[in-house]
PDB file of C-alpha atoms in Angstrom:
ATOM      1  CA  UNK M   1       0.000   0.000   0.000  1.00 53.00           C
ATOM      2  CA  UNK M   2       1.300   3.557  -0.946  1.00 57.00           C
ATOM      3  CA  UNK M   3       1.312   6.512   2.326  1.00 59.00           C
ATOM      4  CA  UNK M   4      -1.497   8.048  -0.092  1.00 57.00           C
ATOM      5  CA  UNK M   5      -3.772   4.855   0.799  1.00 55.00           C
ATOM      6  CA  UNK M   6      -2.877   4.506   4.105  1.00 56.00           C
ATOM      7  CA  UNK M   7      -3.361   8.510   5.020  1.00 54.00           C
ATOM      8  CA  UNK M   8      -6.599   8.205   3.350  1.00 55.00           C
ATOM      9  CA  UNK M   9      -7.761   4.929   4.773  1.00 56.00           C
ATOM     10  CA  UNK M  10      -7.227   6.257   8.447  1.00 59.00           C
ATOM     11  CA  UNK M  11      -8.865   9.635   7.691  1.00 54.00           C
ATOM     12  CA  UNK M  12     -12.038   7.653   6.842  1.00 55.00           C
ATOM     13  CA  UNK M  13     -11.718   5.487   9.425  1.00 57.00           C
ATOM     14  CA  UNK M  14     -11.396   8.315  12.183  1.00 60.00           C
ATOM     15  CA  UNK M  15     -14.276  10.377  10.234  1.00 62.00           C
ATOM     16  CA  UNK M  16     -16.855   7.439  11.163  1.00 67.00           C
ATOM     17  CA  UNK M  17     -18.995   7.656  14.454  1.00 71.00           C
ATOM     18  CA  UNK M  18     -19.388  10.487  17.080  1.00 73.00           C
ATOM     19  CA  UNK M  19     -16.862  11.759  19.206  1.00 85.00           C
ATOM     20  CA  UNK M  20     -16.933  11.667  22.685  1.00 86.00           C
ATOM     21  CA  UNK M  21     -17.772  15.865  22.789  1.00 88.00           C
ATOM     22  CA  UNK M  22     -20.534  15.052  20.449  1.00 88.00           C
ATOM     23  CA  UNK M  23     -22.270  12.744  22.635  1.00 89.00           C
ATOM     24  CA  UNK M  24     -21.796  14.431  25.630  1.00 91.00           C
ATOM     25  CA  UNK M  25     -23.004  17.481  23.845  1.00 92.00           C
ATOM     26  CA  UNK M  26     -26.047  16.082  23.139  1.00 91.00           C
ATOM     27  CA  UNK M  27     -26.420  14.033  25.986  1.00 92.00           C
ATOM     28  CA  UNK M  28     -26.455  18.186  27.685  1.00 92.00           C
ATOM     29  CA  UNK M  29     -28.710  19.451  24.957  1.00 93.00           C
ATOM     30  CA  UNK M  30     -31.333  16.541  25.785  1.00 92.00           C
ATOM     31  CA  UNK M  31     -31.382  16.351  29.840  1.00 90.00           C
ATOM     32  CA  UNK M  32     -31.670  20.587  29.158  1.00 91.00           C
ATOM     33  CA  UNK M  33     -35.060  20.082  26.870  1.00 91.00           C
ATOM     34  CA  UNK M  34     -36.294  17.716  29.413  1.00 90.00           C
ATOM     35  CA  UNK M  35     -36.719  19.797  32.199  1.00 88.00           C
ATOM     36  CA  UNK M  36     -38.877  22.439  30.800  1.00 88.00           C
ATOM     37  CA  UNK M  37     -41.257  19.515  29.025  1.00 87.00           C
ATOM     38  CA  UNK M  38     -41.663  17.594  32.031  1.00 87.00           C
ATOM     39  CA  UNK M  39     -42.498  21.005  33.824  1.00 88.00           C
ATOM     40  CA  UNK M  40     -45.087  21.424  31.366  1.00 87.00           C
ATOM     41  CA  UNK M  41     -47.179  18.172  31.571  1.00 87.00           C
ATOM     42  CA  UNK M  42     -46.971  18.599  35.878  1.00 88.00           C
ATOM     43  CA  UNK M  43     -50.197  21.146  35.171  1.00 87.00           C
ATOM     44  CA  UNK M  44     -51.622  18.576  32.422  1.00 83.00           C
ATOM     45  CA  UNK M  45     -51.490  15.619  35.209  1.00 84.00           C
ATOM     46  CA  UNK M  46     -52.979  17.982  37.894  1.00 83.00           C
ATOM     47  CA  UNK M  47     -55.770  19.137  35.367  1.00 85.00           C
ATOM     48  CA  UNK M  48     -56.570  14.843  35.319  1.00 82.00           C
ATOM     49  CA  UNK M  49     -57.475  14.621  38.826  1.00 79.00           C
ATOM     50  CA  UNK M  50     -59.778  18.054  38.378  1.00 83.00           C
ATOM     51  CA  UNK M  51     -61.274  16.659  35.525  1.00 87.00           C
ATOM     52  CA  UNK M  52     -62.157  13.070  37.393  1.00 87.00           C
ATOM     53  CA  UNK M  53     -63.255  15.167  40.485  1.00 88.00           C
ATOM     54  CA  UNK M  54     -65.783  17.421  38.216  1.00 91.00           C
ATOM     55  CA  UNK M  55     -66.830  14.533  36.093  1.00 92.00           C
ATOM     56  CA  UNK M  56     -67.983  12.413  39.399  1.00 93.00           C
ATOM     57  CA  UNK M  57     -69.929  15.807  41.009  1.00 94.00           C
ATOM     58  CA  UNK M  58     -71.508  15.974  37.295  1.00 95.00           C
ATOM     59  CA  UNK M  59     -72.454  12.131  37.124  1.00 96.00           C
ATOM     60  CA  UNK M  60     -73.495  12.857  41.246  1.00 95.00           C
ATOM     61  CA  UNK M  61     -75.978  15.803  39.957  1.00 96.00           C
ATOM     62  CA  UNK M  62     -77.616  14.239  37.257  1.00 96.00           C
ATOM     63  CA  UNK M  63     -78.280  10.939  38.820  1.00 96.00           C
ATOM     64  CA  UNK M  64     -79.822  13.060  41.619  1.00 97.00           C
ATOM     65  CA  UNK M  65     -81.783  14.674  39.320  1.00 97.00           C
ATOM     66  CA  UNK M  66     -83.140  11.707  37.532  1.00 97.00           C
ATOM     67  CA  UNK M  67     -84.076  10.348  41.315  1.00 96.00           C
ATOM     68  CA  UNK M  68     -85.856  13.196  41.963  1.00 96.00           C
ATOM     69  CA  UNK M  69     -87.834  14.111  38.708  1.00 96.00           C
ATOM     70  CA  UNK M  70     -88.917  10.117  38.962  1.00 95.00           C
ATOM     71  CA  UNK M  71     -91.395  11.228  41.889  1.00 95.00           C
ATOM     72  CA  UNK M  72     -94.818  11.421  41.438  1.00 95.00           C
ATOM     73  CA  UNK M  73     -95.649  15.152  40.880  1.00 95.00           C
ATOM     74  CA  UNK M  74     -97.843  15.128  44.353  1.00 94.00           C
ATOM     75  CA  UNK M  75     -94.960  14.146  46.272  1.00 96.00           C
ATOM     76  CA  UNK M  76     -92.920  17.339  44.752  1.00 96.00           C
ATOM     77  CA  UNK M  77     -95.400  19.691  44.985  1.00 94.00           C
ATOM     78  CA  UNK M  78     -96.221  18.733  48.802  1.00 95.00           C
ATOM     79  CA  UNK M  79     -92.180  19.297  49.463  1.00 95.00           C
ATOM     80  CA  UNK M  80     -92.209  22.226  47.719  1.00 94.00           C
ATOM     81  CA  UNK M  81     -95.158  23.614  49.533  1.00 94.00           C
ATOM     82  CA  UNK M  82     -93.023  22.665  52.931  1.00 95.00           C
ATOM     83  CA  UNK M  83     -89.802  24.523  52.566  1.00 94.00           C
ATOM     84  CA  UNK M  84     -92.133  27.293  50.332  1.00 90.00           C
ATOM     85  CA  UNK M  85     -88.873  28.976  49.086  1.00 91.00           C
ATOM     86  CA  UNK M  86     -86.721  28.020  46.504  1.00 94.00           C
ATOM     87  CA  UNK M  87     -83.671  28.623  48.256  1.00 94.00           C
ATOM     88  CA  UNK M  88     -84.348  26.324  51.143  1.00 95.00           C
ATOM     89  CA  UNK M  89     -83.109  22.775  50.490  1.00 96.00           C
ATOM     90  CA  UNK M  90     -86.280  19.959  51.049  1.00 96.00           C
ATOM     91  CA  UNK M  91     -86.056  16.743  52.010  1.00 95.00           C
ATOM     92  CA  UNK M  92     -84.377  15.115  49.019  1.00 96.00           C
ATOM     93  CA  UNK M  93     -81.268  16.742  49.529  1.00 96.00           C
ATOM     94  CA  UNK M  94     -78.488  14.051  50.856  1.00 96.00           C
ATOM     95  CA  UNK M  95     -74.986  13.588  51.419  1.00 96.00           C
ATOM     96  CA  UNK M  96     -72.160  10.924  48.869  1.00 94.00           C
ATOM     97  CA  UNK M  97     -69.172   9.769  50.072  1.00 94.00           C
ATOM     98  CA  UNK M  98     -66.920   8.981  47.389  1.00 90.00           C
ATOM     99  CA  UNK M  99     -64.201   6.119  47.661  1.00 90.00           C
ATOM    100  CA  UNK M 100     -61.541   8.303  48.064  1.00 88.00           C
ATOM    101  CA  UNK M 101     -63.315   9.459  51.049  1.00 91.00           C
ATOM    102  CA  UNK M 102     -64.236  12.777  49.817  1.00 91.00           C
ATOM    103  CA  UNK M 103     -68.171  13.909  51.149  1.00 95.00           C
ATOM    104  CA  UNK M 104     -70.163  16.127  48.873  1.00 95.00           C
ATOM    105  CA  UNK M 105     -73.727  17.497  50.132  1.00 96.00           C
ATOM    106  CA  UNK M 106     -76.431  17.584  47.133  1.00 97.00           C
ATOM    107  CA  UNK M 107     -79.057  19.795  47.956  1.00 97.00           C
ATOM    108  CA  UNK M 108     -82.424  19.393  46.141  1.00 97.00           C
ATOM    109  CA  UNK M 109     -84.390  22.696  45.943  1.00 97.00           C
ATOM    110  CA  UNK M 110     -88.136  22.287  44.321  1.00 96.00           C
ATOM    111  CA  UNK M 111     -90.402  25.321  43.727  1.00 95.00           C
ATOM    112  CA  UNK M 112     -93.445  26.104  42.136  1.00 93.00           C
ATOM    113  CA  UNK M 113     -92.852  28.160  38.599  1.00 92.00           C
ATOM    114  CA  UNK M 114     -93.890  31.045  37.326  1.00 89.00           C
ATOM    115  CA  UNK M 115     -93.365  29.976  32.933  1.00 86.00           C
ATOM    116  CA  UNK M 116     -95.770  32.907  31.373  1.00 86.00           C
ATOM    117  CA  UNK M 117     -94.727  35.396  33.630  1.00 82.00           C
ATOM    118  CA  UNK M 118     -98.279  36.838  33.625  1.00 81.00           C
ATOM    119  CA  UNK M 119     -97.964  38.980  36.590  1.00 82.00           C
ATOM    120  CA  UNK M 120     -94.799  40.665  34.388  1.00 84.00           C
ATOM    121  CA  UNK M 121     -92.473  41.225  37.279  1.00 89.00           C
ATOM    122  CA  UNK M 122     -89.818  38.708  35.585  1.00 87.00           C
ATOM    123  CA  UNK M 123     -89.416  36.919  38.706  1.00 85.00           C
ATOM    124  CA  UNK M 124     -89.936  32.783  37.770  1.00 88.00           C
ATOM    125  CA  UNK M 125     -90.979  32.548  41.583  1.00 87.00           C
ATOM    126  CA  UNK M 126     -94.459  34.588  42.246  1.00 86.00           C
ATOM    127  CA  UNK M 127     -97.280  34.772  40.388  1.00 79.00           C
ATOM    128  CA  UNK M 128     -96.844  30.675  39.669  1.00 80.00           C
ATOM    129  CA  UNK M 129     -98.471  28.189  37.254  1.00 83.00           C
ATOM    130  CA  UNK M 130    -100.636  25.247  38.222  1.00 87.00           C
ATOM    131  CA  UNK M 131     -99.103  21.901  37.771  1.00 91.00           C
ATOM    132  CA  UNK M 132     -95.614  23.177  37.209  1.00 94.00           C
ATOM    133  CA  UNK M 133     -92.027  22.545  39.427  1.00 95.00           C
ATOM    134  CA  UNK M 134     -88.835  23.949  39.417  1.00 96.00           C
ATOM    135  CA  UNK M 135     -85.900  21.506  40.208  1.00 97.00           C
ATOM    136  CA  UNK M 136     -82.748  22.213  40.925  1.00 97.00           C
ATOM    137  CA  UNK M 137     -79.519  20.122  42.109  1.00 97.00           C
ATOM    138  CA  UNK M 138     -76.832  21.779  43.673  1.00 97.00           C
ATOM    139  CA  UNK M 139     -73.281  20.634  45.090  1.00 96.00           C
ATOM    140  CA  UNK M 140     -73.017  22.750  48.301  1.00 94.00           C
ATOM    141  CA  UNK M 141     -69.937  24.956  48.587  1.00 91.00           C
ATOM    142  CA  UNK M 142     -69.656  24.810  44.497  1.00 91.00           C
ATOM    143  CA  UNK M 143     -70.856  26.412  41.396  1.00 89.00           C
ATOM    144  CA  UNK M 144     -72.118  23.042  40.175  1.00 94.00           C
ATOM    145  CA  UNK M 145     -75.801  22.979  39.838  1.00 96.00           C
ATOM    146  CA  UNK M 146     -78.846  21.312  37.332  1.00 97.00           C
ATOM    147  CA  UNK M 147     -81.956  21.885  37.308  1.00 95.00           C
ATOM    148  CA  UNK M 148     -85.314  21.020  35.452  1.00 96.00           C
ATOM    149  CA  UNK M 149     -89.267  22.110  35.286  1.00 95.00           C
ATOM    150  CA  UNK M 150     -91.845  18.677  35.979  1.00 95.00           C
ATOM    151  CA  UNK M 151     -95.091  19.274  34.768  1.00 93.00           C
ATOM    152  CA  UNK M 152     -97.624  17.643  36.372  1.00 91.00           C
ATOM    153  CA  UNK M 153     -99.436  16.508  32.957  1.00 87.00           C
ATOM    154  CA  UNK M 154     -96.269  14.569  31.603  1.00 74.00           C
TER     155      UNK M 154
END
């Protein structure tokens, strides 16, 4: 073999793979990216456990609901004559303890309606229809709430 051969046969030979500064280098350049994404999905994970913790307090509200608007309309109408305000709780309000051992309070608040709004003072609460209910689920010490009209033809 000539020296031009051999000097270009070791060139190519050192020219193949990374250098230790490379790797390193990158090896830098990768554990510095890291910390600023795994910063950013701690809010993502947090935001899971508010989501599960909203969705349960929904499915808790509208089961409630369903409980409730399955009682004959005399039984509803004779709670809401009891309380006779809609922002005291009646009767069907309860407490759920979840698993986790987390305690929600679902208050049930039942009025008579006021749908035409003959008397024209905009308030849904005085000057009320025959035969029709307010309903309305609340979690107590949220803004979560549902609510319905029963009519006592349906």
């Amino acid at each position: 073999m000539n020296k031009v051969g051999y000097a270009a046969c070791t060139a190519a030979t050192r020219m193949t793979g990374f250098s230790y500064v490379e790797v390193l280098i990158a090896v830098v350049l990768i554990v510095v990216a890291l910390v600023p994404a795994l910063d950013a999905l701690i809010p993502g994970m947090a935001g899971s456990g508010i989501h599960e913790s909203i969705a349960e307090d929904h499915y808790q509200l509208t089961g409630k609901l369903d409980q409730t608007l399955t009682e004959p309309y005399g039984q509803l109408n004779s709670a809401a004559k009891a309380v006779g305000s809609p922002t005291t709780p009646t009767t069907y309000s309860d407490m759920v303890t979840y698993a986790n051992g987390r305690q929600i309070t679902r208050n049930v608040f039942i009025a008579r309606y006021d749908a035409d709004n003959a008397d024209g003072d905009d308030d849904p609460f005085t000057g009320t229809d025959d035969g029709l209910l307010w309903v309305q689920v609340t979690i107590a010490g949220s803004g979560m709430h549902i609510e319905s009209l029963v009519s006592e033809y349906d």
